[in-house]
Amino acid sequence: RASEFARLVAARDDVKLAQNALHRLAWLYERTADWPSAAQTYRKLAQQWPDAPVAAQALYFAGAAEVSAGRPDQARADWTELLVRHPDSPYAGEALYARATVELRKQDFRAANRSLDELMRRFPGTARKAEALYWWGVAANGCGDLPEAEKHFRAALAAGLTAEFDREARLELA
């Protein structure tokens, strides 16, 4: 199947068909847990058609595949490229959230703090608001800013955290 998709992409007579073929090829790589190939194919899609609406989505999914491949630094680079090239994309808020979670896993609290600050400034109505505020509290705590951490944990509780996060935030405030 991959060879058929490669043939369609190589022909490129029909841009939409070629974009769809690359997207499906990346999806096939994901289904077989070939994360490096999936990420590379998504990036190729974004690089070949950087102004196409599908480019932001491709960069987002490239970053997600890189996380699954165990390459968080490349994931951050993909999401940062998405934010630079497509700042108003529907995937921009998700990229900021995902980037912050990777930064937190690496214990880069200052970078996570900046990503979450940008997320809440640019996308205050994000569907992930409560969780983002919780992680922002974790990042602020990691930076040693306890008053800021408390403020974010309280805001997260007020925003309606899921039970797991609610319990953790209450423990942080205790």
Short mmCIF file of N, CA and C in Angstrom, two decimals:
data_model
loop_
_atom_site.label_atom_id
_atom_site.label_comp_id
_atom_site.label_asym_id
_atom_site.label_seq_id
_atom_site.Cartn_x
_atom_site.Cartn_y
_atom_site.Cartn_z
N ARG A 1 0.81 -1.21 0.00
CA ARG A 1 0.00 0.00 0.00
C ARG A 1 0.85 1.26 0.00
N ALA A 2 1.93 1.24 0.79
CA ALA A 2 2.78 2.42 0.88
C ALA A 2 3.34 2.80 -0.48
N SER A 3 3.66 1.81 -1.30
CA SER A 3 4.21 2.12 -2.62
C SER A 3 3.18 2.81 -3.50
N GLU A 4 1.91 2.46 -3.35
CA GLU A 4 0.85 3.11 -4.12
C GLU A 4 0.72 4.58 -3.69
N PHE A 5 0.78 4.82 -2.40
CA PHE A 5 0.73 6.20 -1.92
C PHE A 5 1.94 6.98 -2.42
N ALA A 6 3.09 6.37 -2.38
CA ALA A 6 4.31 7.03 -2.86
C ALA A 6 4.19 7.39 -4.33
N ARG A 7 3.59 6.50 -5.12
CA ARG A 7 3.39 6.77 -6.55
C ARG A 7 2.47 7.97 -6.75
N LEU A 8 1.41 8.03 -5.98
CA LEU A 8 0.47 9.15 -6.09
C LEU A 8 1.15 10.47 -5.72
N VAL A 9 1.95 10.44 -4.68
CA VAL A 9 2.65 11.66 -4.25
C VAL A 9 3.66 12.08 -5.30
N ALA A 10 4.37 11.12 -5.86
CA ALA A 10 5.39 11.43 -6.86
C ALA A 10 4.77 12.07 -8.09
N ALA A 11 3.59 11.61 -8.48
CA ALA A 11 2.93 12.16 -9.67
C ALA A 11 2.56 13.62 -9.47
N ARG A 12 1.99 13.94 -8.32
CA ARG A 12 1.62 15.31 -7.95
C ARG A 12 0.84 16.07 -9.01
N ASP A 13 0.15 15.38 -9.89
CA ASP A 13 -0.69 16.08 -10.87
C ASP A 13 -1.86 16.76 -10.18
N ASP A 14 -2.33 16.12 -9.14
CA ASP A 14 -3.47 16.62 -8.39
C ASP A 14 -2.99 16.90 -6.96
N VAL A 15 -2.85 18.17 -6.62
CA VAL A 15 -2.28 18.56 -5.32
C VAL A 15 -3.09 17.96 -4.18
N LYS A 16 -4.41 18.07 -4.25
CA LYS A 16 -5.26 17.54 -3.17
C LYS A 16 -5.07 16.03 -3.03
N LEU A 17 -4.98 15.33 -4.15
CA LEU A 17 -4.77 13.89 -4.11
C LEU A 17 -3.41 13.57 -3.49
N ALA A 18 -2.40 14.33 -3.86
CA ALA A 18 -1.06 14.10 -3.32
C ALA A 18 -1.03 14.38 -1.81
N GLN A 19 -1.67 15.47 -1.39
CA GLN A 19 -1.73 15.79 0.04
C GLN A 19 -2.45 14.68 0.80
N ASN A 20 -3.58 14.23 0.25
CA ASN A 20 -4.35 13.18 0.89
C ASN A 20 -3.54 11.88 0.96
N ALA A 21 -2.80 11.58 -0.10
CA ALA A 21 -1.99 10.37 -0.12
C ALA A 21 -0.91 10.41 0.96
N LEU A 22 -0.23 11.53 1.09
CA LEU A 22 0.80 11.65 2.14
C LEU A 22 0.18 11.54 3.53
N HIS A 23 -0.97 12.18 3.71
CA HIS A 23 -1.64 12.13 5.00
C HIS A 23 -2.01 10.69 5.34
N ARG A 24 -2.55 9.98 4.38
CA ARG A 24 -2.93 8.59 4.62
C ARG A 24 -1.71 7.70 4.85
N LEU A 25 -0.64 7.98 4.15
CA LEU A 25 0.59 7.21 4.36
C LEU A 25 1.10 7.41 5.79
N ALA A 26 1.09 8.66 6.26
CA ALA A 26 1.51 8.94 7.64
C ALA A 26 0.60 8.21 8.62
N TRP A 27 -0.68 8.21 8.34
CA TRP A 27 -1.66 7.53 9.19
C TRP A 27 -1.38 6.03 9.23
N LEU A 28 -1.04 5.45 8.07
CA LEU A 28 -0.69 4.03 8.04
C LEU A 28 0.54 3.74 8.89
N TYR A 29 1.53 4.62 8.81
CA TYR A 29 2.71 4.45 9.65
C TYR A 29 2.32 4.51 11.13
N GLU A 30 1.41 5.39 11.48
CA GLU A 30 0.95 5.48 12.87
C GLU A 30 0.27 4.18 13.30
N ARG A 31 -0.58 3.65 12.43
CA ARG A 31 -1.31 2.42 12.76
C ARG A 31 -0.37 1.24 13.01
N THR A 32 0.80 1.27 12.41
CA THR A 32 1.77 0.19 12.62
C THR A 32 2.83 0.58 13.65
N ALA A 33 2.60 1.70 14.33
CA ALA A 33 3.50 2.22 15.37
C ALA A 33 4.91 2.49 14.83
N ASP A 34 4.99 2.85 13.56
CA ASP A 34 6.27 3.28 12.97
C ASP A 34 6.31 4.80 13.12
N TRP A 35 6.54 5.24 14.35
CA TRP A 35 6.45 6.66 14.69
C TRP A 35 7.46 7.53 13.95
N PRO A 36 8.71 7.11 13.79
CA PRO A 36 9.65 7.96 13.05
C PRO A 36 9.20 8.20 11.60
N SER A 37 8.70 7.15 10.95
CA SER A 37 8.22 7.31 9.56
C SER A 37 6.98 8.18 9.50
N ALA A 38 6.10 8.01 10.48
CA ALA A 38 4.89 8.84 10.52
C ALA A 38 5.28 10.31 10.67
N ALA A 39 6.18 10.60 11.60
CA ALA A 39 6.59 11.99 11.82
C ALA A 39 7.26 12.56 10.58
N GLN A 40 8.13 11.79 9.98
CA GLN A 40 8.83 12.26 8.77
C GLN A 40 7.84 12.53 7.64
N THR A 41 6.85 11.68 7.49
CA THR A 41 5.86 11.86 6.42
C THR A 41 4.99 13.07 6.69
N TYR A 42 4.57 13.26 7.94
CA TYR A 42 3.80 14.47 8.27
C TYR A 42 4.63 15.73 8.00
N ARG A 43 5.90 15.71 8.39
CA ARG A 43 6.76 16.87 8.13
C ARG A 43 6.92 17.12 6.63
N LYS A 44 7.05 16.06 5.87
CA LYS A 44 7.17 16.20 4.41
C LYS A 44 5.93 16.88 3.85
N LEU A 45 4.78 16.49 4.33
CA LEU A 45 3.53 17.11 3.89
C LEU A 45 3.53 18.61 4.21
N ALA A 46 3.95 18.95 5.42
CA ALA A 46 3.97 20.37 5.83
C ALA A 46 5.02 21.15 5.05
N GLN A 47 6.14 20.52 4.72
CA GLN A 47 7.21 21.21 3.98
C GLN A 47 6.87 21.38 2.51
N GLN A 48 6.21 20.38 1.92
CA GLN A 48 5.87 20.48 0.49
C GLN A 48 4.78 21.50 0.23
N TRP A 49 3.84 21.63 1.15
CA TRP A 49 2.73 22.58 0.98
C TRP A 49 2.60 23.41 2.26
N PRO A 50 3.57 24.28 2.52
CA PRO A 50 3.59 25.02 3.80
C PRO A 50 2.41 25.96 4.01
N ASP A 51 1.77 26.39 2.92
CA ASP A 51 0.65 27.33 3.06
C ASP A 51 -0.71 26.64 3.01
N ALA A 52 -0.71 25.34 2.80
CA ALA A 52 -1.97 24.60 2.72
C ALA A 52 -2.59 24.48 4.12
N PRO A 53 -3.91 24.44 4.19
CA PRO A 53 -4.56 24.29 5.50
C PRO A 53 -4.11 23.03 6.25
N VAL A 54 -3.72 22.00 5.52
CA VAL A 54 -3.33 20.74 6.15
C VAL A 54 -1.93 20.82 6.78
N ALA A 55 -1.16 21.85 6.50
CA ALA A 55 0.21 21.95 7.00
C ALA A 55 0.26 22.05 8.52
N ALA A 56 -0.61 22.84 9.11
CA ALA A 56 -0.62 22.98 10.58
C ALA A 56 -0.98 21.66 11.24
N GLN A 57 -1.98 21.00 10.70
CA GLN A 57 -2.37 19.70 11.24
C GLN A 57 -1.22 18.70 11.13
N ALA A 58 -0.55 18.71 9.99
CA ALA A 58 0.57 17.79 9.78
C ALA A 58 1.69 18.04 10.79
N LEU A 59 2.00 19.30 11.06
CA LEU A 59 3.05 19.60 12.05
C LEU A 59 2.63 19.17 13.45
N TYR A 60 1.36 19.35 13.77
CA TYR A 60 0.87 18.91 15.07
C TYR A 60 1.05 17.40 15.23
N PHE A 61 0.60 16.66 14.21
CA PHE A 61 0.69 15.20 14.27
C PHE A 61 2.14 14.71 14.18
N ALA A 62 3.00 15.45 13.49
CA ALA A 62 4.43 15.10 13.47
C ALA A 62 4.99 15.16 14.89
N GLY A 63 4.63 16.22 15.61
CA GLY A 63 5.09 16.34 17.00
C GLY A 63 4.57 15.22 17.88
N ALA A 64 3.29 14.87 17.71
CA ALA A 64 2.71 13.78 18.50
C ALA A 64 3.42 12.46 18.19
N ALA A 65 3.73 12.22 16.92
CA ALA A 65 4.45 10.99 16.55
C ALA A 65 5.85 10.99 17.15
N GLU A 66 6.48 12.15 17.19
CA GLU A 66 7.82 12.23 17.77
C GLU A 66 7.80 11.92 19.26
N VAL A 67 6.77 12.34 19.96
CA VAL A 67 6.64 12.00 21.38
C VAL A 67 6.54 10.48 21.52
N SER A 68 5.72 9.87 20.68
CA SER A 68 5.58 8.41 20.72
C SER A 68 6.88 7.71 20.37
N ALA A 69 7.70 8.34 19.53
CA ALA A 69 8.99 7.78 19.14
C ALA A 69 10.07 8.02 20.20
N GLY A 70 9.71 8.76 21.25
CA GLY A 70 10.68 9.04 22.31
C GLY A 70 11.63 10.18 21.98
N ARG A 71 11.19 11.08 21.09
CA ARG A 71 12.03 12.22 20.70
C ARG A 71 11.32 13.54 21.02
N PRO A 72 11.27 13.88 22.31
CA PRO A 72 10.53 15.08 22.71
C PRO A 72 11.12 16.38 22.18
N ASP A 73 12.42 16.44 21.98
CA ASP A 73 13.01 17.69 21.47
C ASP A 73 12.54 17.96 20.04
N GLN A 74 12.43 16.92 19.23
CA GLN A 74 11.92 17.11 17.87
C GLN A 74 10.43 17.46 17.90
N ALA A 75 9.70 16.89 18.84
CA ALA A 75 8.29 17.24 18.99
C ALA A 75 8.14 18.73 19.29
N ARG A 76 8.95 19.22 20.23
CA ARG A 76 8.92 20.66 20.56
C ARG A 76 9.24 21.50 19.33
N ALA A 77 10.21 21.05 18.54
CA ALA A 77 10.58 21.80 17.33
C ALA A 77 9.42 21.82 16.33
N ASP A 78 8.74 20.70 16.17
CA ASP A 78 7.60 20.65 15.25
C ASP A 78 6.48 21.58 15.71
N TRP A 79 6.18 21.54 17.01
CA TRP A 79 5.11 22.38 17.52
C TRP A 79 5.50 23.86 17.49
N THR A 80 6.76 24.16 17.72
CA THR A 80 7.21 25.55 17.63
C THR A 80 7.11 26.04 16.19
N GLU A 81 7.47 25.20 15.24
CA GLU A 81 7.33 25.58 13.82
C GLU A 81 5.86 25.83 13.48
N LEU A 82 4.97 24.99 13.99
CA LEU A 82 3.54 25.20 13.77
C LEU A 82 3.13 26.57 14.29
N LEU A 83 3.58 26.92 15.50
CA LEU A 83 3.20 28.19 16.12
C LEU A 83 3.75 29.39 15.35
N VAL A 84 4.92 29.24 14.76
CA VAL A 84 5.52 30.33 13.98
C VAL A 84 4.83 30.47 12.63
N ARG A 85 4.63 29.36 11.95
CA ARG A 85 4.07 29.39 10.59
C ARG A 85 2.55 29.55 10.55
N HIS A 86 1.87 29.02 11.56
CA HIS A 86 0.40 29.00 11.56
C HIS A 86 -0.14 29.44 12.92
N PRO A 87 0.15 30.66 13.34
CA PRO A 87 -0.21 31.08 14.70
C PRO A 87 -1.72 31.12 14.96
N ASP A 88 -2.52 31.22 13.91
CA ASP A 88 -3.97 31.29 14.10
C ASP A 88 -4.68 29.98 13.78
N SER A 89 -3.91 28.94 13.58
CA SER A 89 -4.48 27.63 13.27
C SER A 89 -5.28 27.09 14.45
N PRO A 90 -6.30 26.30 14.17
CA PRO A 90 -7.00 25.62 15.26
C PRO A 90 -6.08 24.68 16.05
N TYR A 91 -4.94 24.32 15.48
CA TYR A 91 -4.00 23.43 16.17
C TYR A 91 -3.00 24.20 17.03
N ALA A 92 -2.98 25.52 16.97
CA ALA A 92 -1.99 26.31 17.72
C ALA A 92 -2.14 26.13 19.22
N GLY A 93 -3.36 26.20 19.73
CA GLY A 93 -3.58 26.02 21.17
C GLY A 93 -3.18 24.63 21.63
N GLU A 94 -3.53 23.63 20.84
CA GLU A 94 -3.16 22.26 21.18
C GLU A 94 -1.65 22.09 21.16
N ALA A 95 -0.99 22.75 20.21
CA ALA A 95 0.48 22.67 20.14
C ALA A 95 1.12 23.29 21.37
N LEU A 96 0.60 24.41 21.83
CA LEU A 96 1.13 25.04 23.04
C LEU A 96 0.95 24.13 24.25
N TYR A 97 -0.22 23.54 24.38
CA TYR A 97 -0.49 22.64 25.50
C TYR A 97 0.45 21.43 25.44
N ALA A 98 0.55 20.83 24.26
CA ALA A 98 1.41 19.64 24.10
C ALA A 98 2.87 19.99 24.37
N ARG A 99 3.30 21.14 23.85
CA ARG A 99 4.69 21.56 24.08
C ARG A 99 4.96 21.73 25.57
N ALA A 100 4.01 22.33 26.28
CA ALA A 100 4.17 22.53 27.73
C ALA A 100 4.26 21.19 28.46
N THR A 101 3.46 20.21 28.06
CA THR A 101 3.52 18.92 28.76
C THR A 101 4.86 18.23 28.53
N VAL A 102 5.42 18.38 27.33
CA VAL A 102 6.75 17.82 27.06
C VAL A 102 7.80 18.55 27.89
N GLU A 103 7.68 19.86 27.98
CA GLU A 103 8.63 20.65 28.77
C GLU A 103 8.55 20.27 30.25
N LEU A 104 7.33 20.01 30.73
CA LEU A 104 7.18 19.60 32.13
C LEU A 104 7.81 18.23 32.37
N ARG A 105 7.63 17.30 31.42
CA ARG A 105 8.24 15.97 31.57
C ARG A 105 9.76 16.07 31.63
N LYS A 106 10.31 17.06 30.93
CA LYS A 106 11.77 17.25 30.95
C LYS A 106 12.20 18.12 32.14
N GLN A 107 11.23 18.53 32.95
CA GLN A 107 11.43 19.40 34.09
C GLN A 107 12.03 20.75 33.70
N ASP A 108 11.67 21.20 32.51
CA ASP A 108 12.05 22.54 32.05
C ASP A 108 10.89 23.46 32.44
N PHE A 109 10.83 23.78 33.73
CA PHE A 109 9.69 24.50 34.28
C PHE A 109 9.56 25.91 33.72
N ARG A 110 10.67 26.57 33.46
CA ARG A 110 10.60 27.93 32.91
C ARG A 110 9.99 27.92 31.51
N ALA A 111 10.42 26.97 30.67
CA ALA A 111 9.86 26.87 29.31
C ALA A 111 8.38 26.51 29.37
N ALA A 112 8.02 25.58 30.27
CA ALA A 112 6.61 25.20 30.42
C ALA A 112 5.79 26.39 30.89
N ASN A 113 6.35 27.17 31.82
CA ASN A 113 5.67 28.36 32.32
C ASN A 113 5.38 29.34 31.18
N ARG A 114 6.38 29.53 30.30
CA ARG A 114 6.20 30.44 29.15
C ARG A 114 5.14 29.89 28.18
N SER A 115 5.20 28.59 27.90
CA SER A 115 4.22 28.00 26.97
C SER A 115 2.80 28.10 27.51
N LEU A 116 2.64 27.83 28.80
CA LEU A 116 1.29 27.90 29.39
C LEU A 116 0.80 29.33 29.51
N ASP A 117 1.70 30.26 29.80
CA ASP A 117 1.33 31.67 29.81
C ASP A 117 0.84 32.09 28.43
N GLU A 118 1.57 31.69 27.40
CA GLU A 118 1.16 32.03 26.03
C GLU A 118 -0.18 31.37 25.69
N LEU A 119 -0.36 30.12 26.09
CA LEU A 119 -1.62 29.42 25.83
C LEU A 119 -2.78 30.18 26.45
N MET A 120 -2.65 30.56 27.71
CA MET A 120 -3.77 31.22 28.39
C MET A 120 -4.00 32.65 27.89
N ARG A 121 -2.94 33.32 27.44
CA ARG A 121 -3.12 34.66 26.86
C ARG A 121 -3.80 34.58 25.51
N ARG A 122 -3.34 33.69 24.65
CA ARG A 122 -3.84 33.61 23.28
C ARG A 122 -5.14 32.82 23.15
N PHE A 123 -5.34 31.83 24.01
CA PHE A 123 -6.50 30.96 23.91
C PHE A 123 -7.16 30.78 25.28
N PRO A 124 -7.68 31.87 25.85
CA PRO A 124 -8.23 31.78 27.21
C PRO A 124 -9.44 30.86 27.32
N GLY A 125 -10.11 30.61 26.22
CA GLY A 125 -11.29 29.73 26.24
C GLY A 125 -10.99 28.30 25.83
N THR A 126 -9.72 27.91 25.87
CA THR A 126 -9.34 26.56 25.46
C THR A 126 -10.14 25.50 26.22
N ALA A 127 -10.45 24.42 25.53
CA ALA A 127 -11.17 23.32 26.17
C ALA A 127 -10.32 22.68 27.27
N ARG A 128 -9.03 22.90 27.22
CA ARG A 128 -8.11 22.33 28.22
C ARG A 128 -7.77 23.35 29.32
N LYS A 129 -8.61 24.34 29.50
CA LYS A 129 -8.29 25.43 30.41
C LYS A 129 -7.98 24.95 31.83
N ALA A 130 -8.84 24.13 32.39
CA ALA A 130 -8.63 23.70 33.78
C ALA A 130 -7.31 22.93 33.92
N GLU A 131 -7.07 22.00 32.99
CA GLU A 131 -5.83 21.23 33.05
C GLU A 131 -4.61 22.11 32.79
N ALA A 132 -4.74 23.05 31.87
CA ALA A 132 -3.63 23.96 31.59
C ALA A 132 -3.30 24.80 32.82
N LEU A 133 -4.32 25.28 33.52
CA LEU A 133 -4.08 26.04 34.74
C LEU A 133 -3.41 25.18 35.80
N TYR A 134 -3.83 23.92 35.91
CA TYR A 134 -3.18 23.00 36.85
C TYR A 134 -1.70 22.85 36.52
N TRP A 135 -1.40 22.55 35.24
CA TRP A 135 0.01 22.37 34.84
C TRP A 135 0.80 23.66 34.99
N TRP A 136 0.12 24.80 34.80
CA TRP A 136 0.77 26.08 35.00
C TRP A 136 1.17 26.22 36.47
N GLY A 137 0.30 25.75 37.37
CA GLY A 137 0.63 25.76 38.79
C GLY A 137 1.84 24.87 39.07
N VAL A 138 1.89 23.72 38.43
CA VAL A 138 3.04 22.81 38.59
C VAL A 138 4.32 23.50 38.09
N ALA A 139 4.22 24.16 36.92
CA ALA A 139 5.38 24.86 36.36
C ALA A 139 5.84 25.99 37.28
N ALA A 140 4.89 26.78 37.77
CA ALA A 140 5.26 27.88 38.67
C ALA A 140 5.90 27.34 39.95
N ASN A 141 5.35 26.26 40.46
CA ASN A 141 5.93 25.63 41.65
C ASN A 141 7.36 25.17 41.36
N GLY A 142 7.57 24.57 40.19
CA GLY A 142 8.90 24.13 39.79
C GLY A 142 9.88 25.28 39.65
N CYS A 143 9.36 26.47 39.33
CA CYS A 143 10.21 27.66 39.23
C CYS A 143 10.44 28.31 40.59
N GLY A 144 9.78 27.77 41.62
CA GLY A 144 9.94 28.32 42.96
C GLY A 144 9.03 29.49 43.26
N ASP A 145 8.05 29.76 42.40
CA ASP A 145 7.12 30.88 42.60
C ASP A 145 5.84 30.34 43.24
N LEU A 146 5.88 30.17 44.56
CA LEU A 146 4.76 29.55 45.27
C LEU A 146 3.48 30.37 45.21
N PRO A 147 3.52 31.71 45.36
CA PRO A 147 2.27 32.47 45.25
C PRO A 147 1.62 32.32 43.86
N GLU A 148 2.44 32.31 42.81
CA GLU A 148 1.90 32.14 41.46
C GLU A 148 1.33 30.73 41.30
N ALA A 149 2.02 29.73 41.83
CA ALA A 149 1.53 28.35 41.77
C ALA A 149 0.18 28.24 42.46
N GLU A 150 0.07 28.82 43.65
CA GLU A 150 -1.21 28.77 44.37
C GLU A 150 -2.32 29.44 43.58
N LYS A 151 -2.01 30.57 42.97
CA LYS A 151 -3.00 31.27 42.16
C LYS A 151 -3.51 30.38 41.02
N HIS A 152 -2.59 29.69 40.34
CA HIS A 152 -2.99 28.84 39.21
C HIS A 152 -3.75 27.60 39.68
N PHE A 153 -3.34 27.01 40.82
CA PHE A 153 -4.07 25.85 41.33
C PHE A 153 -5.50 26.24 41.71
N ARG A 154 -5.65 27.41 42.36
CA ARG A 154 -7.00 27.86 42.73
C ARG A 154 -7.84 28.14 41.48
N ALA A 155 -7.24 28.76 40.47
CA ALA A 155 -7.97 29.02 39.22
C ALA A 155 -8.35 27.71 38.53
N ALA A 156 -7.46 26.72 38.61
CA ALA A 156 -7.74 25.42 38.01
C ALA A 156 -8.93 24.75 38.70
N LEU A 157 -8.96 24.83 40.01
CA LEU A 157 -10.09 24.26 40.76
C LEU A 157 -11.39 24.97 40.39
N ALA A 158 -11.33 26.28 40.27
CA ALA A 158 -12.53 27.05 39.92
C ALA A 158 -12.98 26.76 38.48
N ALA A 159 -12.04 26.38 37.62
CA ALA A 159 -12.38 26.11 36.21
C ALA A 159 -12.98 24.73 36.00
N GLY A 160 -12.97 23.90 37.03
CA GLY A 160 -13.62 22.60 36.92
C GLY A 160 -12.71 21.47 36.46
N LEU A 161 -11.74 21.15 37.27
CA LEU A 161 -10.81 20.05 36.95
C LEU A 161 -11.50 18.71 37.00
N THR A 162 -10.97 17.75 36.27
CA THR A 162 -11.42 16.37 36.41
C THR A 162 -11.03 15.89 37.80
N ALA A 163 -11.63 14.80 38.25
CA ALA A 163 -11.43 14.33 39.61
C ALA A 163 -9.95 14.10 39.93
N GLU A 164 -9.21 13.50 39.01
CA GLU A 164 -7.79 13.23 39.26
C GLU A 164 -7.00 14.51 39.49
N PHE A 165 -7.18 15.48 38.60
CA PHE A 165 -6.46 16.75 38.72
C PHE A 165 -6.97 17.54 39.93
N ASP A 166 -8.26 17.47 40.21
CA ASP A 166 -8.84 18.17 41.35
C ASP A 166 -8.15 17.72 42.63
N ARG A 167 -8.02 16.41 42.80
CA ARG A 167 -7.38 15.85 44.00
C ARG A 167 -5.94 16.33 44.11
N GLU A 168 -5.20 16.30 42.98
CA GLU A 168 -3.80 16.73 42.99
C GLU A 168 -3.66 18.21 43.33
N ALA A 169 -4.53 19.04 42.76
CA ALA A 169 -4.47 20.48 43.04
C ALA A 169 -4.75 20.75 44.50
N ARG A 170 -5.73 20.04 45.07
CA ARG A 170 -6.04 20.23 46.49
C ARG A 170 -4.87 19.81 47.37
N LEU A 171 -4.18 18.75 46.99
CA LEU A 171 -2.99 18.32 47.73
C LEU A 171 -1.90 19.37 47.66
N GLU A 172 -1.73 19.99 46.50
CA GLU A 172 -0.71 21.04 46.35
C GLU A 172 -1.02 22.25 47.22
N LEU A 173 -2.31 22.53 47.41
CA LEU A 173 -2.71 23.69 48.21
C LEU A 173 -2.71 23.40 49.71
N ALA A 174 -2.68 22.15 50.06
CA ALA A 174 -2.75 21.77 51.50
C ALA A 174 -1.50 22.20 52.26
#
